[in-house]
PDB file of C-alpha atoms in Angstrom:
ATOM      1  CA  UNK K   1     -23.257 -75.543 116.493  1.00 78.00           C
ATOM      2  CA  UNK K   2     -21.033 -74.692 113.567  1.00 85.00           C
ATOM      3  CA  UNK K   3     -20.241 -76.225 110.203  1.00 92.00           C
ATOM      4  CA  UNK K   4     -16.542 -76.332 109.441  1.00 95.00           C
ATOM      5  CA  UNK K   5     -14.886 -77.290 106.197  1.00 96.00           C
ATOM      6  CA  UNK K   6     -11.224 -77.922 105.492  1.00 97.00           C
ATOM      7  CA  UNK K   7      -9.269 -77.994 102.262  1.00 97.00           C
ATOM      8  CA  UNK K   8      -7.642 -80.131 101.119  1.00 97.00           C
ATOM      9  CA  UNK K   9      -9.148 -83.262 102.676  1.00 96.00           C
ATOM     10  CA  UNK K  10      -5.901 -85.117 102.000  1.00 96.00           C
ATOM     11  CA  UNK K  11      -2.640 -84.619 100.180  1.00 97.00           C
ATOM     12  CA  UNK K  12       0.622 -86.409  99.469  1.00 98.00           C
ATOM     13  CA  UNK K  13       3.570 -84.080  99.434  1.00 97.00           C
ATOM     14  CA  UNK K  14       7.239 -84.264  98.751  1.00 97.00           C
ATOM     15  CA  UNK K  15       9.834 -83.738 101.464  1.00 97.00           C
ATOM     16  CA  UNK K  16      10.968 -80.081 101.641  1.00 97.00           C
ATOM     17  CA  UNK K  17       7.806 -78.572 100.242  1.00 98.00           C
ATOM     18  CA  UNK K  18       5.044 -76.668 102.054  1.00 98.00           C
ATOM     19  CA  UNK K  19       1.285 -77.153 102.230  1.00 98.00           C
ATOM     20  CA  UNK K  20      -1.343 -74.641 103.242  1.00 98.00           C
ATOM     21  CA  UNK K  21      -4.518 -75.960 104.821  1.00 98.00           C
ATOM     22  CA  UNK K  22      -7.663 -73.849 104.817  1.00 98.00           C
ATOM     23  CA  UNK K  23     -10.391 -73.806 107.459  1.00 98.00           C
ATOM     24  CA  UNK K  24     -13.745 -72.157 106.767  1.00 98.00           C
ATOM     25  CA  UNK K  25     -16.546 -71.720 109.295  1.00 96.00           C
ATOM     26  CA  UNK K  26     -20.162 -70.941 108.530  1.00 95.00           C
ATOM     27  CA  UNK K  27     -20.457 -68.359 111.320  1.00 92.00           C
ATOM     28  CA  UNK K  28     -18.260 -65.770 112.958  1.00 91.00           C
ATOM     29  CA  UNK K  29     -16.167 -67.144 115.788  1.00 90.00           C
ATOM     30  CA  UNK K  30     -13.526 -65.578 117.963  1.00 87.00           C
ATOM     31  CA  UNK K  31     -11.363 -68.557 118.778  1.00 88.00           C
ATOM     32  CA  UNK K  32     -10.027 -71.050 116.268  1.00 93.00           C
ATOM     33  CA  UNK K  33      -7.603 -73.840 117.053  1.00 95.00           C
ATOM     34  CA  UNK K  34      -5.236 -76.011 115.045  1.00 97.00           C
ATOM     35  CA  UNK K  35      -4.409 -79.521 116.151  1.00 97.00           C
ATOM     36  CA  UNK K  36      -2.120 -82.272 114.929  1.00 97.00           C
ATOM     37  CA  UNK K  37      -3.010 -85.934 115.283  1.00 95.00           C
ATOM     38  CA  UNK K  38      -0.148 -88.267 114.498  1.00 94.00           C
ATOM     39  CA  UNK K  39      -1.005 -91.819 113.360  1.00 90.00           C
ATOM     40  CA  UNK K  40      -2.742 -93.731 116.150  1.00 88.00           C
ATOM     41  CA  UNK K  41      -2.300 -90.872 118.594  1.00 91.00           C
ATOM     42  CA  UNK K  42      -4.378 -88.306 120.337  1.00 92.00           C
ATOM     43  CA  UNK K  43      -4.752 -84.618 119.436  1.00 94.00           C
ATOM     44  CA  UNK K  44      -2.013 -82.120 120.219  1.00 95.00           C
ATOM     45  CA  UNK K  45      -2.775 -78.429 120.080  1.00 96.00           C
ATOM     46  CA  UNK K  46      -0.510 -76.579 117.724  1.00 97.00           C
ATOM     47  CA  UNK K  47      -1.783 -73.038 118.227  1.00 96.00           C
ATOM     48  CA  UNK K  48      -4.728 -70.836 119.013  1.00 94.00           C
ATOM     49  CA  UNK K  49      -5.649 -68.340 116.350  1.00 93.00           C
ATOM     50  CA  UNK K  50      -7.759 -65.329 117.319  1.00 86.00           C
ATOM     51  CA  UNK K  51      -8.697 -62.768 114.737  1.00 83.00           C
ATOM     52  CA  UNK K  52      -6.779 -59.550 115.006  1.00 81.00           C
ATOM     53  CA  UNK K  53      -3.852 -60.964 116.955  1.00 83.00           C
ATOM     54  CA  UNK K  54      -0.832 -63.188 116.439  1.00 88.00           C
ATOM     55  CA  UNK K  55      -1.419 -66.893 116.905  1.00 93.00           C
ATOM     56  CA  UNK K  56      -0.394 -68.356 120.241  1.00 94.00           C
ATOM     57  CA  UNK K  57       1.793 -71.431 119.787  1.00 96.00           C
ATOM     58  CA  UNK K  58       2.119 -74.342 122.163  1.00 95.00           C
ATOM     59  CA  UNK K  59       5.405 -75.662 123.386  1.00 95.00           C
ATOM     60  CA  UNK K  60       7.199 -77.553 120.659  1.00 95.00           C
ATOM     61  CA  UNK K  61       5.537 -75.677 117.770  1.00 97.00           C
ATOM     62  CA  UNK K  62       7.036 -72.561 116.153  1.00 96.00           C
ATOM     63  CA  UNK K  63       5.730 -69.970 113.723  1.00 96.00           C
ATOM     64  CA  UNK K  64       8.470 -70.617 111.162  1.00 97.00           C
ATOM     65  CA  UNK K  65       7.345 -74.207 110.811  1.00 98.00           C
ATOM     66  CA  UNK K  66       3.577 -73.687 111.200  1.00 98.00           C
ATOM     67  CA  UNK K  67       2.648 -70.141 110.154  1.00 97.00           C
ATOM     68  CA  UNK K  68      -0.996 -69.367 110.722  1.00 96.00           C
ATOM     69  CA  UNK K  69      -3.191 -66.658 109.264  1.00 94.00           C
ATOM     70  CA  UNK K  70      -6.542 -65.459 110.630  1.00 94.00           C
ATOM     71  CA  UNK K  71      -7.718 -62.689 108.311  1.00 92.00           C
ATOM     72  CA  UNK K  72     -11.335 -62.640 109.521  1.00 92.00           C
ATOM     73  CA  UNK K  73     -13.792 -64.275 111.884  1.00 92.00           C
ATOM     74  CA  UNK K  74     -14.721 -67.161 109.535  1.00 95.00           C
ATOM     75  CA  UNK K  75     -11.404 -68.272 108.016  1.00 95.00           C
ATOM     76  CA  UNK K  76      -7.933 -69.438 108.945  1.00 96.00           C
ATOM     77  CA  UNK K  77      -5.010 -71.128 107.300  1.00 97.00           C
ATOM     78  CA  UNK K  78      -2.222 -73.335 108.655  1.00 98.00           C
ATOM     79  CA  UNK K  79       0.926 -73.844 106.591  1.00 98.00           C
ATOM     80  CA  UNK K  80       3.148 -76.830 107.199  1.00 98.00           C
ATOM     81  CA  UNK K  81       6.568 -75.655 105.979  1.00 98.00           C
ATOM     82  CA  UNK K  82       9.638 -77.530 104.810  1.00 97.00           C
ATOM     83  CA  UNK K  83       7.900 -80.818 105.398  1.00 97.00           C
ATOM     84  CA  UNK K  84       9.521 -84.058 106.452  1.00 97.00           C
ATOM     85  CA  UNK K  85       7.952 -87.547 106.839  1.00 96.00           C
ATOM     86  CA  UNK K  86       7.542 -86.806 110.548  1.00 96.00           C
ATOM     87  CA  UNK K  87       4.922 -84.213 109.591  1.00 97.00           C
ATOM     88  CA  UNK K  88       2.651 -86.944 108.236  1.00 97.00           C
ATOM     89  CA  UNK K  89      -0.474 -86.508 110.367  1.00 97.00           C
ATOM     90  CA  UNK K  90      -4.053 -85.437 110.373  1.00 96.00           C
ATOM     91  CA  UNK K  91      -4.394 -81.685 110.859  1.00 97.00           C
ATOM     92  CA  UNK K  92      -7.665 -80.498 112.363  1.00 97.00           C
ATOM     93  CA  UNK K  93      -9.078 -77.077 112.907  1.00 96.00           C
ATOM     94  CA  UNK K  94     -11.727 -76.363 115.484  1.00 95.00           C
ATOM     95  CA  UNK K  95     -13.721 -73.443 116.760  1.00 93.00           C
ATOM     96  CA  UNK K  96     -14.864 -72.564 120.205  1.00 86.00           C
ATOM     97  CA  UNK K  97     -18.438 -71.314 120.377  1.00 77.00           C
ATOM     98  CA  UNK K  98     -19.827 -68.865 122.903  1.00 67.00           C
ATOM     99  CA  UNK K  99     -16.637 -66.842 122.868  1.00 61.00           C
ATOM    100  CA  UNK K 100     -14.683 -69.505 124.701  1.00 66.00           C
ATOM    101  CA  UNK K 101     -12.621 -72.599 124.141  1.00 66.00           C
ATOM    102  CA  UNK K 102     -14.722 -75.105 126.013  1.00 75.00           C
ATOM    103  CA  UNK K 103     -17.142 -76.677 123.596  1.00 82.00           C
ATOM    104  CA  UNK K 104     -15.257 -77.080 120.369  1.00 89.00           C
ATOM    105  CA  UNK K 105     -16.524 -78.065 116.918  1.00 92.00           C
ATOM    106  CA  UNK K 106     -14.094 -79.719 114.587  1.00 94.00           C
ATOM    107  CA  UNK K 107     -13.522 -79.755 110.880  1.00 95.00           C
ATOM    108  CA  UNK K 108     -13.176 -83.080 109.066  1.00 95.00           C
ATOM    109  CA  UNK K 109      -9.397 -82.906 109.086  1.00 96.00           C
ATOM    110  CA  UNK K 110      -6.649 -82.877 106.467  1.00 97.00           C
ATOM    111  CA  UNK K 111      -4.714 -86.119 106.086  1.00 96.00           C
ATOM    112  CA  UNK K 112      -1.163 -85.250 105.126  1.00 97.00           C
ATOM    113  CA  UNK K 113       1.388 -87.826 103.934  1.00 97.00           C
ATOM    114  CA  UNK K 114       4.942 -86.659 103.322  1.00 98.00           C
ATOM    115  CA  UNK K 115       7.197 -88.847 101.178  1.00 96.00           C
TER     116      UNK K 115
ATOM    117  CA  UNK L   1       2.215 -83.481 127.431  1.00 42.00           C
ATOM    118  CA  UNK L   2      -1.231 -84.968 127.534  1.00 46.00           C
ATOM    119  CA  UNK L   3      -3.057 -84.515 130.773  1.00 59.00           C
ATOM    120  CA  UNK L   4      -5.783 -87.097 130.329  1.00 67.00           C
ATOM    121  CA  UNK L   5      -5.044 -90.786 130.691  1.00 81.00           C
ATOM    122  CA  UNK L   6      -7.732 -93.059 129.376  1.00 85.00           C
ATOM    123  CA  UNK L   7      -8.502 -96.575 130.313  1.00 86.00           C
ATOM    124  CA  UNK L   8      -8.777 -98.942 128.591  1.00 91.00           C
ATOM    125  CA  UNK L   9      -6.842 -98.102 125.438  1.00 92.00           C
ATOM    126  CA  UNK L  10      -9.032-100.501 123.487  1.00 94.00           C
ATOM    127  CA  UNK L  11     -12.358-102.137 124.261  1.00 96.00           C
ATOM    128  CA  UNK L  12     -14.282-104.702 122.251  1.00 96.00           C
ATOM    129  CA  UNK L  13     -17.782-105.752 123.247  1.00 96.00           C
ATOM    130  CA  UNK L  14     -20.923-107.293 121.734  1.00 97.00           C
ATOM    131  CA  UNK L  15     -23.706-105.174 120.394  1.00 97.00           C
ATOM    132  CA  UNK L  16     -26.277-104.472 123.094  1.00 97.00           C
ATOM    133  CA  UNK L  17     -23.757-104.546 125.923  1.00 97.00           C
ATOM    134  CA  UNK L  18     -22.742-101.458 127.887  1.00 98.00           C
ATOM    135  CA  UNK L  19     -19.312 -99.855 127.353  1.00 97.00           C
ATOM    136  CA  UNK L  20     -17.489 -97.963 130.066  1.00 97.00           C
ATOM    137  CA  UNK L  21     -14.426 -95.792 129.509  1.00 97.00           C
ATOM    138  CA  UNK L  22     -12.427 -93.986 132.125  1.00 96.00           C
ATOM    139  CA  UNK L  23     -10.377 -90.825 132.099  1.00 96.00           C
ATOM    140  CA  UNK L  24      -7.979 -89.473 134.721  1.00 95.00           C
ATOM    141  CA  UNK L  25      -6.370 -86.084 134.813  1.00 93.00           C
ATOM    142  CA  UNK L  26      -3.797 -84.261 136.910  1.00 90.00           C
ATOM    143  CA  UNK L  27      -4.670 -80.614 137.484  1.00 88.00           C
ATOM    144  CA  UNK L  28      -7.693 -78.569 138.491  1.00 89.00           C
ATOM    145  CA  UNK L  29     -10.243 -78.258 135.747  1.00 91.00           C
ATOM    146  CA  UNK L  30     -13.114 -75.992 134.723  1.00 90.00           C
ATOM    147  CA  UNK L  31     -14.866 -78.752 132.826  1.00 92.00           C
ATOM    148  CA  UNK L  32     -14.341 -82.120 131.183  1.00 93.00           C
ATOM    149  CA  UNK L  33     -15.658 -83.160 127.805  1.00 94.00           C
ATOM    150  CA  UNK L  34     -15.985 -86.304 125.766  1.00 96.00           C
ATOM    151  CA  UNK L  35     -15.574 -86.500 122.007  1.00 95.00           C
ATOM    152  CA  UNK L  36     -16.015 -89.222 119.446  1.00 96.00           C
ATOM    153  CA  UNK L  37     -13.879 -89.719 116.350  1.00 95.00           C
ATOM    154  CA  UNK L  38     -14.833 -92.068 113.550  1.00 92.00           C
ATOM    155  CA  UNK L  39     -12.020 -93.513 111.421  1.00 83.00           C
ATOM    156  CA  UNK L  40      -9.529 -90.674 111.765  1.00 68.00           C
ATOM    157  CA  UNK L  41     -12.007 -87.976 110.805  1.00 80.00           C
ATOM    158  CA  UNK L  42     -13.107 -84.881 112.711  1.00 85.00           C
ATOM    159  CA  UNK L  43     -14.193 -85.094 116.284  1.00 92.00           C
ATOM    160  CA  UNK L  44     -17.809 -84.831 117.407  1.00 93.00           C
ATOM    161  CA  UNK L  45     -18.604 -83.235 120.727  1.00 92.00           C
ATOM    162  CA  UNK L  46     -20.624 -85.583 122.881  1.00 95.00           C
ATOM    163  CA  UNK L  47     -21.063 -84.073 126.313  1.00 94.00           C
ATOM    164  CA  UNK L  48     -19.580 -81.499 128.681  1.00 92.00           C
ATOM    165  CA  UNK L  49     -19.631 -81.810 132.440  1.00 94.00           C
ATOM    166  CA  UNK L  50     -18.607 -78.871 134.644  1.00 93.00           C
ATOM    167  CA  UNK L  51     -16.387 -79.199 137.665  1.00 93.00           C
ATOM    168  CA  UNK L  52     -19.296 -78.613 140.030  1.00 94.00           C
ATOM    169  CA  UNK L  53     -21.374 -81.374 138.443  1.00 96.00           C
ATOM    170  CA  UNK L  54     -21.159 -85.048 139.324  1.00 97.00           C
ATOM    171  CA  UNK L  55     -23.234 -86.746 136.687  1.00 98.00           C
ATOM    172  CA  UNK L  56     -24.770 -85.897 133.355  1.00 97.00           C
ATOM    173  CA  UNK L  57     -26.896 -87.774 130.852  1.00 97.00           C
ATOM    174  CA  UNK L  58     -27.480 -87.397 127.152  1.00 96.00           C
ATOM    175  CA  UNK L  59     -29.497 -90.123 125.449  1.00 97.00           C
ATOM    176  CA  UNK L  60     -27.559 -93.387 125.883  1.00 98.00           C
ATOM    177  CA  UNK L  61     -24.566 -91.567 127.351  1.00 98.00           C
ATOM    178  CA  UNK L  62     -23.860 -91.141 131.019  1.00 98.00           C
ATOM    179  CA  UNK L  63     -20.869 -89.197 132.262  1.00 98.00           C
ATOM    180  CA  UNK L  64     -19.671 -89.008 135.840  1.00 98.00           C
ATOM    181  CA  UNK L  65     -17.056 -86.728 137.289  1.00 97.00           C
ATOM    182  CA  UNK L  66     -15.168 -87.216 140.589  1.00 97.00           C
ATOM    183  CA  UNK L  67     -12.970 -84.172 141.154  1.00 95.00           C
ATOM    184  CA  UNK L  68     -11.573 -85.591 144.382  1.00 96.00           C
ATOM    185  CA  UNK L  69     -10.169 -88.509 142.400  1.00 95.00           C
ATOM    186  CA  UNK L  70      -9.545 -86.396 139.284  1.00 95.00           C
ATOM    187  CA  UNK L  71     -11.394 -88.942 137.157  1.00 96.00           C
ATOM    188  CA  UNK L  72     -14.358 -89.277 134.855  1.00 97.00           C
ATOM    189  CA  UNK L  73     -16.185 -92.109 133.224  1.00 97.00           C
ATOM    190  CA  UNK L  74     -18.271 -92.380 130.054  1.00 98.00           C
ATOM    191  CA  UNK L  75     -20.910 -95.065 129.909  1.00 98.00           C
ATOM    192  CA  UNK L  76     -22.597 -95.967 126.654  1.00 98.00           C
ATOM    193  CA  UNK L  77     -25.640 -98.141 127.238  1.00 98.00           C
ATOM    194  CA  UNK L  78     -27.156-100.630 124.791  1.00 98.00           C
ATOM    195  CA  UNK L  79     -24.238-100.279 122.387  1.00 97.00           C
ATOM    196  CA  UNK L  80     -24.725-100.331 118.631  1.00 97.00           C
ATOM    197  CA  UNK L  81     -22.364-101.065 115.729  1.00 95.00           C
ATOM    198  CA  UNK L  82     -22.454 -97.337 114.875  1.00 95.00           C
ATOM    199  CA  UNK L  83     -20.863 -96.601 118.257  1.00 97.00           C
ATOM    200  CA  UNK L  84     -17.609 -98.081 116.957  1.00 97.00           C
ATOM    201  CA  UNK L  85     -15.137 -95.205 117.153  1.00 97.00           C
ATOM    202  CA  UNK L  86     -12.379 -93.683 119.256  1.00 96.00           C
ATOM    203  CA  UNK L  87     -13.485 -91.755 122.310  1.00 97.00           C
ATOM    204  CA  UNK L  88     -11.444 -88.925 123.804  1.00 96.00           C
ATOM    205  CA  UNK L  89     -11.769 -87.058 127.022  1.00 96.00           C
ATOM    206  CA  UNK L  90     -10.597 -83.455 127.063  1.00 94.00           C
ATOM    207  CA  UNK L  91     -10.132 -81.135 129.996  1.00 93.00           C
ATOM    208  CA  UNK L  92     -10.718 -77.404 130.074  1.00 89.00           C
ATOM    209  CA  UNK L  93      -8.245 -76.121 132.582  1.00 81.00           C
ATOM    210  CA  UNK L  94      -8.814 -73.138 134.837  1.00 70.00           C
ATOM    211  CA  UNK L  95      -6.984 -70.096 133.563  1.00 74.00           C
ATOM    212  CA  UNK L  96      -6.213 -71.486 130.115  1.00 76.00           C
ATOM    213  CA  UNK L  97      -8.586 -71.130 127.180  1.00 81.00           C
ATOM    214  CA  UNK L  98      -7.754 -74.420 125.563  1.00 87.00           C
ATOM    215  CA  UNK L  99      -8.461 -78.123 125.796  1.00 91.00           C
ATOM    216  CA  UNK L 100      -6.054 -80.917 126.638  1.00 91.00           C
ATOM    217  CA  UNK L 101      -6.938 -84.281 125.168  1.00 93.00           C
ATOM    218  CA  UNK L 102      -6.462 -87.710 126.611  1.00 93.00           C
ATOM    219  CA  UNK L 103      -4.942 -90.613 124.703  1.00 93.00           C
ATOM    220  CA  UNK L 104      -8.356 -92.058 123.754  1.00 94.00           C
ATOM    221  CA  UNK L 105     -10.144 -95.382 123.941  1.00 95.00           C
ATOM    222  CA  UNK L 106     -10.751 -97.326 120.740  1.00 95.00           C
ATOM    223  CA  UNK L 107     -14.180 -98.949 121.030  1.00 97.00           C
ATOM    224  CA  UNK L 108     -15.285-101.775 118.754  1.00 97.00           C
ATOM    225  CA  UNK L 109     -18.849-102.996 118.824  1.00 97.00           C
ATOM    226  CA  UNK L 110     -19.179-106.489 117.389  1.00 95.00           C
ATOM    227  CA  UNK L 111     -22.515-107.375 115.737  1.00 91.00           C
TER     228      UNK L 111
END
């Protein structure tokens, strides 16, 4: 298993500003993932972040809006840029153990409210 | 779009009863997993069943997989108040290193 922490745990932000969310893992992992969970909804994958390469974004998500960094095997950041109320969601990072994506361990999430 | 469709969307039962949740999917899979989420927090991995397996047990959990029907079920036996949570199925698709989550079932266990 893996222990994953996220900062901040929650934030209230003004429209038009940006927020950077940090994800820290207690062990080295190849694959990290960022998800969005809108209120009352399921998880939607934003991007896959592998160390040493550019993040791979899913349809509907673009780098200008959600830039991701992956500087090493234990850390990643997701920035939500130029926020609008529609960005109000829980943002979760996860890691895939064993070098793959199958069994994922999740951080506690960042609850973002945009006013 | 989400691949997994879960049924029911919400389920409320009495403590001690069994809870069954179903998940259907559309494409070929490598595996199917179930996760639990308490009160909008991080997800907890419960169990993974591979495409060549038909049934798997873990404690009070029993998962079945029917690849011909593209469906899975999660049974929680002897439910407890602490089982109150949202449960999500997620499929690992062949050729894609990522999970696709279903819409989830919100389970409430009444004391």
